[in-house]
PDB file of C-alpha atoms in Angstrom:
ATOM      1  CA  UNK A   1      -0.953  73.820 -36.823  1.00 63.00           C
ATOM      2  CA  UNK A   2      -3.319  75.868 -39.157  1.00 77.00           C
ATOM      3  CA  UNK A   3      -2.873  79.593 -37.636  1.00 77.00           C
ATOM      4  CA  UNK A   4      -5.078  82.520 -39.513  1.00 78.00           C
ATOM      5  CA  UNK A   5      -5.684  86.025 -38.792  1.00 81.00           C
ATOM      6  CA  UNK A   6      -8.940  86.753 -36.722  1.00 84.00           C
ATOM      7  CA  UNK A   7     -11.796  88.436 -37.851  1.00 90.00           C
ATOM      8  CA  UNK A   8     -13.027  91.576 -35.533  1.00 92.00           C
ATOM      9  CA  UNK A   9     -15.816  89.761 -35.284  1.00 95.00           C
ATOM     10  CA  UNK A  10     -14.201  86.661 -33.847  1.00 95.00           C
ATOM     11  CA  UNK A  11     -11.851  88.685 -31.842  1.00 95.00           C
ATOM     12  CA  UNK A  12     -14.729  90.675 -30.773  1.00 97.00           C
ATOM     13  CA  UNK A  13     -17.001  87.239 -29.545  1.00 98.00           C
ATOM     14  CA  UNK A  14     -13.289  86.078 -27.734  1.00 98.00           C
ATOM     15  CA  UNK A  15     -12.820  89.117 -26.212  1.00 98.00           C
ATOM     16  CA  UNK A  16     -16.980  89.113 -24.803  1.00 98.00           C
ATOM     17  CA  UNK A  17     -16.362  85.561 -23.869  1.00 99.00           C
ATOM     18  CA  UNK A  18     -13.482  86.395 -21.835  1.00 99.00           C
ATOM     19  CA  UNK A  19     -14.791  89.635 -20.148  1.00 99.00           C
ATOM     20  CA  UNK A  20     -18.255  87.462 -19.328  1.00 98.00           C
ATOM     21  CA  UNK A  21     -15.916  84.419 -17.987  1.00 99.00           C
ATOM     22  CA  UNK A  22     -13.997  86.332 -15.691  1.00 99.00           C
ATOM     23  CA  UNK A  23     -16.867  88.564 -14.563  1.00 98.00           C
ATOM     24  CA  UNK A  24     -19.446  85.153 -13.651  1.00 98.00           C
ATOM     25  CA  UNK A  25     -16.397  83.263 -12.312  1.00 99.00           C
ATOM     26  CA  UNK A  26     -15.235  85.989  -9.735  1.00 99.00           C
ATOM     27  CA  UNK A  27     -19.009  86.305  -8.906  1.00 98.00           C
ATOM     28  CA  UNK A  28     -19.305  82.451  -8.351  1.00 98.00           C
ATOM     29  CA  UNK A  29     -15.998  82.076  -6.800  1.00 98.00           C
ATOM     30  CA  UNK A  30     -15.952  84.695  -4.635  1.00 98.00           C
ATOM     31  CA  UNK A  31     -19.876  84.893  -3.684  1.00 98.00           C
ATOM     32  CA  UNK A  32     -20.021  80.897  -3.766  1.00 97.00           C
ATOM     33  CA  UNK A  33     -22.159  81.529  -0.503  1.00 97.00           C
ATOM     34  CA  UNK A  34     -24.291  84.158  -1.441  1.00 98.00           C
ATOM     35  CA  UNK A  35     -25.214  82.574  -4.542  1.00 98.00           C
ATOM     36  CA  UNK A  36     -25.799  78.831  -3.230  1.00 98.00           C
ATOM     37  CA  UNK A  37     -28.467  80.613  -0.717  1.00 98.00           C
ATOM     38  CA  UNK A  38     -30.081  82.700  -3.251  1.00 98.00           C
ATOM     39  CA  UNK A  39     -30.230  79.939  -5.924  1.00 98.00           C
ATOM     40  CA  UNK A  40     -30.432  76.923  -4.137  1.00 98.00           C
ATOM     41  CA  UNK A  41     -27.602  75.392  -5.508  1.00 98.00           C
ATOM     42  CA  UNK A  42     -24.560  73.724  -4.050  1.00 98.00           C
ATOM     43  CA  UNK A  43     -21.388  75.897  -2.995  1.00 98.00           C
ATOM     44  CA  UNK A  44     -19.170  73.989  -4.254  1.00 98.00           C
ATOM     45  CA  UNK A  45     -20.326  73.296  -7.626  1.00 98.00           C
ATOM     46  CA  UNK A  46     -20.531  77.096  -7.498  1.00 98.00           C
ATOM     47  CA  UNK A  47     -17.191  77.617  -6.417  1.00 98.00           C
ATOM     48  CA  UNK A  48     -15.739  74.884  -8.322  1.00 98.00           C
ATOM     49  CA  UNK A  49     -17.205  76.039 -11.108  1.00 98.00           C
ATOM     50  CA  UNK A  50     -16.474  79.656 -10.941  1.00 99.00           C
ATOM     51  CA  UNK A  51     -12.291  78.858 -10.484  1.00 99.00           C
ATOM     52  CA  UNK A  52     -12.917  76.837 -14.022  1.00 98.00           C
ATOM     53  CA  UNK A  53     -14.579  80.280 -15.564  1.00 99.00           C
ATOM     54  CA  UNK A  54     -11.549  82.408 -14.200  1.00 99.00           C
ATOM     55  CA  UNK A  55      -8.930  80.201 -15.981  1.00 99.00           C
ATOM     56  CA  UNK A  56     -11.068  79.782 -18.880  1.00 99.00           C
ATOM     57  CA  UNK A  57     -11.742  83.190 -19.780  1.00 99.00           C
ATOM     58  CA  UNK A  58      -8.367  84.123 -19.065  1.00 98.00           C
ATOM     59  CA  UNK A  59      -6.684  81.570 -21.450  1.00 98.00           C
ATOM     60  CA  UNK A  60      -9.591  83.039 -23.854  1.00 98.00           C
ATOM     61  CA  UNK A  61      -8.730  86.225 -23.303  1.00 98.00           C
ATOM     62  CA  UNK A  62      -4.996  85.778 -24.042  1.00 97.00           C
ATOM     63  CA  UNK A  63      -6.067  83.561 -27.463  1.00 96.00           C
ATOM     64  CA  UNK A  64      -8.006  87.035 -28.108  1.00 96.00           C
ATOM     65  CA  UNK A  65      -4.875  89.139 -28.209  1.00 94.00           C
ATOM     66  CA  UNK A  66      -3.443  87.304 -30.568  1.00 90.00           C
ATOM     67  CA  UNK A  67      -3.089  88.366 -33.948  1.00 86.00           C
ATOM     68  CA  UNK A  68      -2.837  85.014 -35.509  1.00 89.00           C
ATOM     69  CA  UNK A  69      -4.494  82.470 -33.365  1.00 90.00           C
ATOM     70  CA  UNK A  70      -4.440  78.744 -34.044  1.00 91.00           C
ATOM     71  CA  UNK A  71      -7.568  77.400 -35.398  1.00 92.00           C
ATOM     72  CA  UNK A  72      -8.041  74.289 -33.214  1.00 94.00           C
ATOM     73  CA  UNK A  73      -7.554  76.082 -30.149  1.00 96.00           C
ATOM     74  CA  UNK A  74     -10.509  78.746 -31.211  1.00 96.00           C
ATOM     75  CA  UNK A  75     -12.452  75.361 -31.673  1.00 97.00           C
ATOM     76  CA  UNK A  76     -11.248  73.928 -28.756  1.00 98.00           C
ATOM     77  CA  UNK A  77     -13.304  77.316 -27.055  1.00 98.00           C
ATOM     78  CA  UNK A  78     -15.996  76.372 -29.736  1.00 98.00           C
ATOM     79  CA  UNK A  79     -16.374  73.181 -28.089  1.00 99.00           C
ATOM     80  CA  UNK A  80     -16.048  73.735 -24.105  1.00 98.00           C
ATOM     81  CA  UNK A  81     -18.711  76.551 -24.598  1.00 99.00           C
ATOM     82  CA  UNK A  82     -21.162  74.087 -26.188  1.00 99.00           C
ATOM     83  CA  UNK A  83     -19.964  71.431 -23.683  1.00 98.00           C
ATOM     84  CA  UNK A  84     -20.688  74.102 -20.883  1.00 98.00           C
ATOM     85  CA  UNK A  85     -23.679  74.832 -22.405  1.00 99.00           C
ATOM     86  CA  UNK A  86     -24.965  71.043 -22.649  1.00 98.00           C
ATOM     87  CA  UNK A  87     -24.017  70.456 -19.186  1.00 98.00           C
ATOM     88  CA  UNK A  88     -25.755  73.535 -17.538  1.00 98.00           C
ATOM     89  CA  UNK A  89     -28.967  72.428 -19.098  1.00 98.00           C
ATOM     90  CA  UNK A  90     -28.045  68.661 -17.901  1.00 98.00           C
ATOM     91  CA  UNK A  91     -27.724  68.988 -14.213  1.00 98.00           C
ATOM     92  CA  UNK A  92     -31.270  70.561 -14.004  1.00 98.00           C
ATOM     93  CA  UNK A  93     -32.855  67.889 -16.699  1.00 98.00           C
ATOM     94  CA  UNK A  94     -31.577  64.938 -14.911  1.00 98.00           C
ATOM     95  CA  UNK A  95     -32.289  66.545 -11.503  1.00 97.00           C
ATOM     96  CA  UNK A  96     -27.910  66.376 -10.126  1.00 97.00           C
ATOM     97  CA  UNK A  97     -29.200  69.459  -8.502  1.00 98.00           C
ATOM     98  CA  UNK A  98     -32.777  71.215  -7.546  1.00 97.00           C
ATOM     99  CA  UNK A  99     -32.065  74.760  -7.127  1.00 98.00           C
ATOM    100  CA  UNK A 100     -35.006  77.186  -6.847  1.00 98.00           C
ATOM    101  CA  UNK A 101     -36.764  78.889  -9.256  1.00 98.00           C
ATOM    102  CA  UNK A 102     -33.906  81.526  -9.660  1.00 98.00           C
ATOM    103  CA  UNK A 103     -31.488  78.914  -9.052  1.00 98.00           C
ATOM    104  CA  UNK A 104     -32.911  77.614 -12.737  1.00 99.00           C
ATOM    105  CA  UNK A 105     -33.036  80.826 -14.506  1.00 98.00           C
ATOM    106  CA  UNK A 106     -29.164  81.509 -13.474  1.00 98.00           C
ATOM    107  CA  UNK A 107     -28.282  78.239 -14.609  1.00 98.00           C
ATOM    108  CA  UNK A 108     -30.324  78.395 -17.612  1.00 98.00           C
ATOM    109  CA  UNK A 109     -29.302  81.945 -18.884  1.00 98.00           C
ATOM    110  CA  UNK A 110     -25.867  80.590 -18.536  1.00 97.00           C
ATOM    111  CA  UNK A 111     -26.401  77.826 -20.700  1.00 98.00           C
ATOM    112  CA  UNK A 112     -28.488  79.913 -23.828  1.00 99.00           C
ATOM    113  CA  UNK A 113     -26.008  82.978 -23.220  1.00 98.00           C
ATOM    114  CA  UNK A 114     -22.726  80.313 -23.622  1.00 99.00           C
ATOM    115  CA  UNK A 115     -24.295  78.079 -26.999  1.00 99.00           C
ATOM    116  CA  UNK A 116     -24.893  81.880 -28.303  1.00 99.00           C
ATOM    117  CA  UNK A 117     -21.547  82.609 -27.879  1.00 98.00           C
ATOM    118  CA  UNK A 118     -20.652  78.857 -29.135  1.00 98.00           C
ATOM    119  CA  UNK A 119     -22.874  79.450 -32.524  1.00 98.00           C
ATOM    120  CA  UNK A 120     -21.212  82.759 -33.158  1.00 98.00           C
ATOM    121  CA  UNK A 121     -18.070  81.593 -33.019  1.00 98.00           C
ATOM    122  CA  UNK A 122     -18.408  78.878 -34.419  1.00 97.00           C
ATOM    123  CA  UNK A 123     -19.756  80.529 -37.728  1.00 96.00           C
ATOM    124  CA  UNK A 124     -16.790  83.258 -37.515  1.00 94.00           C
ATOM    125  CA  UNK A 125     -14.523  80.142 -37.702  1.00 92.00           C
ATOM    126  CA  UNK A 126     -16.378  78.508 -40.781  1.00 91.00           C
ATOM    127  CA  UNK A 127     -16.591  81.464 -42.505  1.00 87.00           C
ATOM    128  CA  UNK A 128     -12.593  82.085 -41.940  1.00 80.00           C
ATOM    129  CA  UNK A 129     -12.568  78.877 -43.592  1.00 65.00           C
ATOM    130  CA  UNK A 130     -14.078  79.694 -46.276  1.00 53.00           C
ATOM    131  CA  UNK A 131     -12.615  82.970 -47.055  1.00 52.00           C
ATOM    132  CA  UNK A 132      -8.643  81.089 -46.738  1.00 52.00           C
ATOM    133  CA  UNK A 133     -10.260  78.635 -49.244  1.00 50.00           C
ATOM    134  CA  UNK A 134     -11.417  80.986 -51.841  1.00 47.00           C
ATOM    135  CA  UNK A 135      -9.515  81.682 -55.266  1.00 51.00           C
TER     136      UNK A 135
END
């Protein structure tokens, strides 16, 4: 397994995707009742979904502390971010759920905020490549 040394910017876009995992999933988990009147969305998915951002951020957070970090696990994080991303945008576009108009925007923000994160990271990895390839 191909392990490198991370970039502070990588480390940096782990660490932010970790804080801002932990921080929506305790807000979803926790406030899964608050949130599903407010938004118009299902508590469960809410719930459900916040438990998956709590585990998720903390296994990202623990890749972040590493100082050599296995490169298909940070595009394994690549990857469920853009998956996230795709779905969030999904479940309003094929109508799986009709939350309100602030029920949209949440999802929504999540989705642009997460392929962000997915780009950036993506482009730290790339260019790690190409740096370990150089002469």
């Amino acid at each position: 397994m191909t392990r490198f040394h991370t970039s502070p910017m990588l480390r940096n876009l782990l660490v932010l995707d970790a804080v801002t995992c932990l921080g929506a999933g305790a807000l979803m988990a926790i406030g899964g009742g608050h949130l599903a009147s407010l938004l118009a969305l299902p508590e469960p998915l809410l719930r459900y979904a916040g438990v998956f951002l709590i585990v998720f951020g903390g296994a990202v957070g623990l890749l972040a502390r590493s100082a050599r970090v296995p490169r298909a696990a940070v595009l394994a994080v690549v990857v469920c971010n853009a998956l996230w991303a795709i779905e969030s945008v999904a479940i309003i576009a094929a109508g799986w759920v009709t939350p309100n108009a602030f029920g949209v925007a949440f999802v929504l923000a999540q989705a642009v905020w997460v392929a962000a994160l997915a780009a950036l990271q993506y482009a730290c990895l790339r260019r790690q490549a190409v740096v370990a390839s150089a002469p």
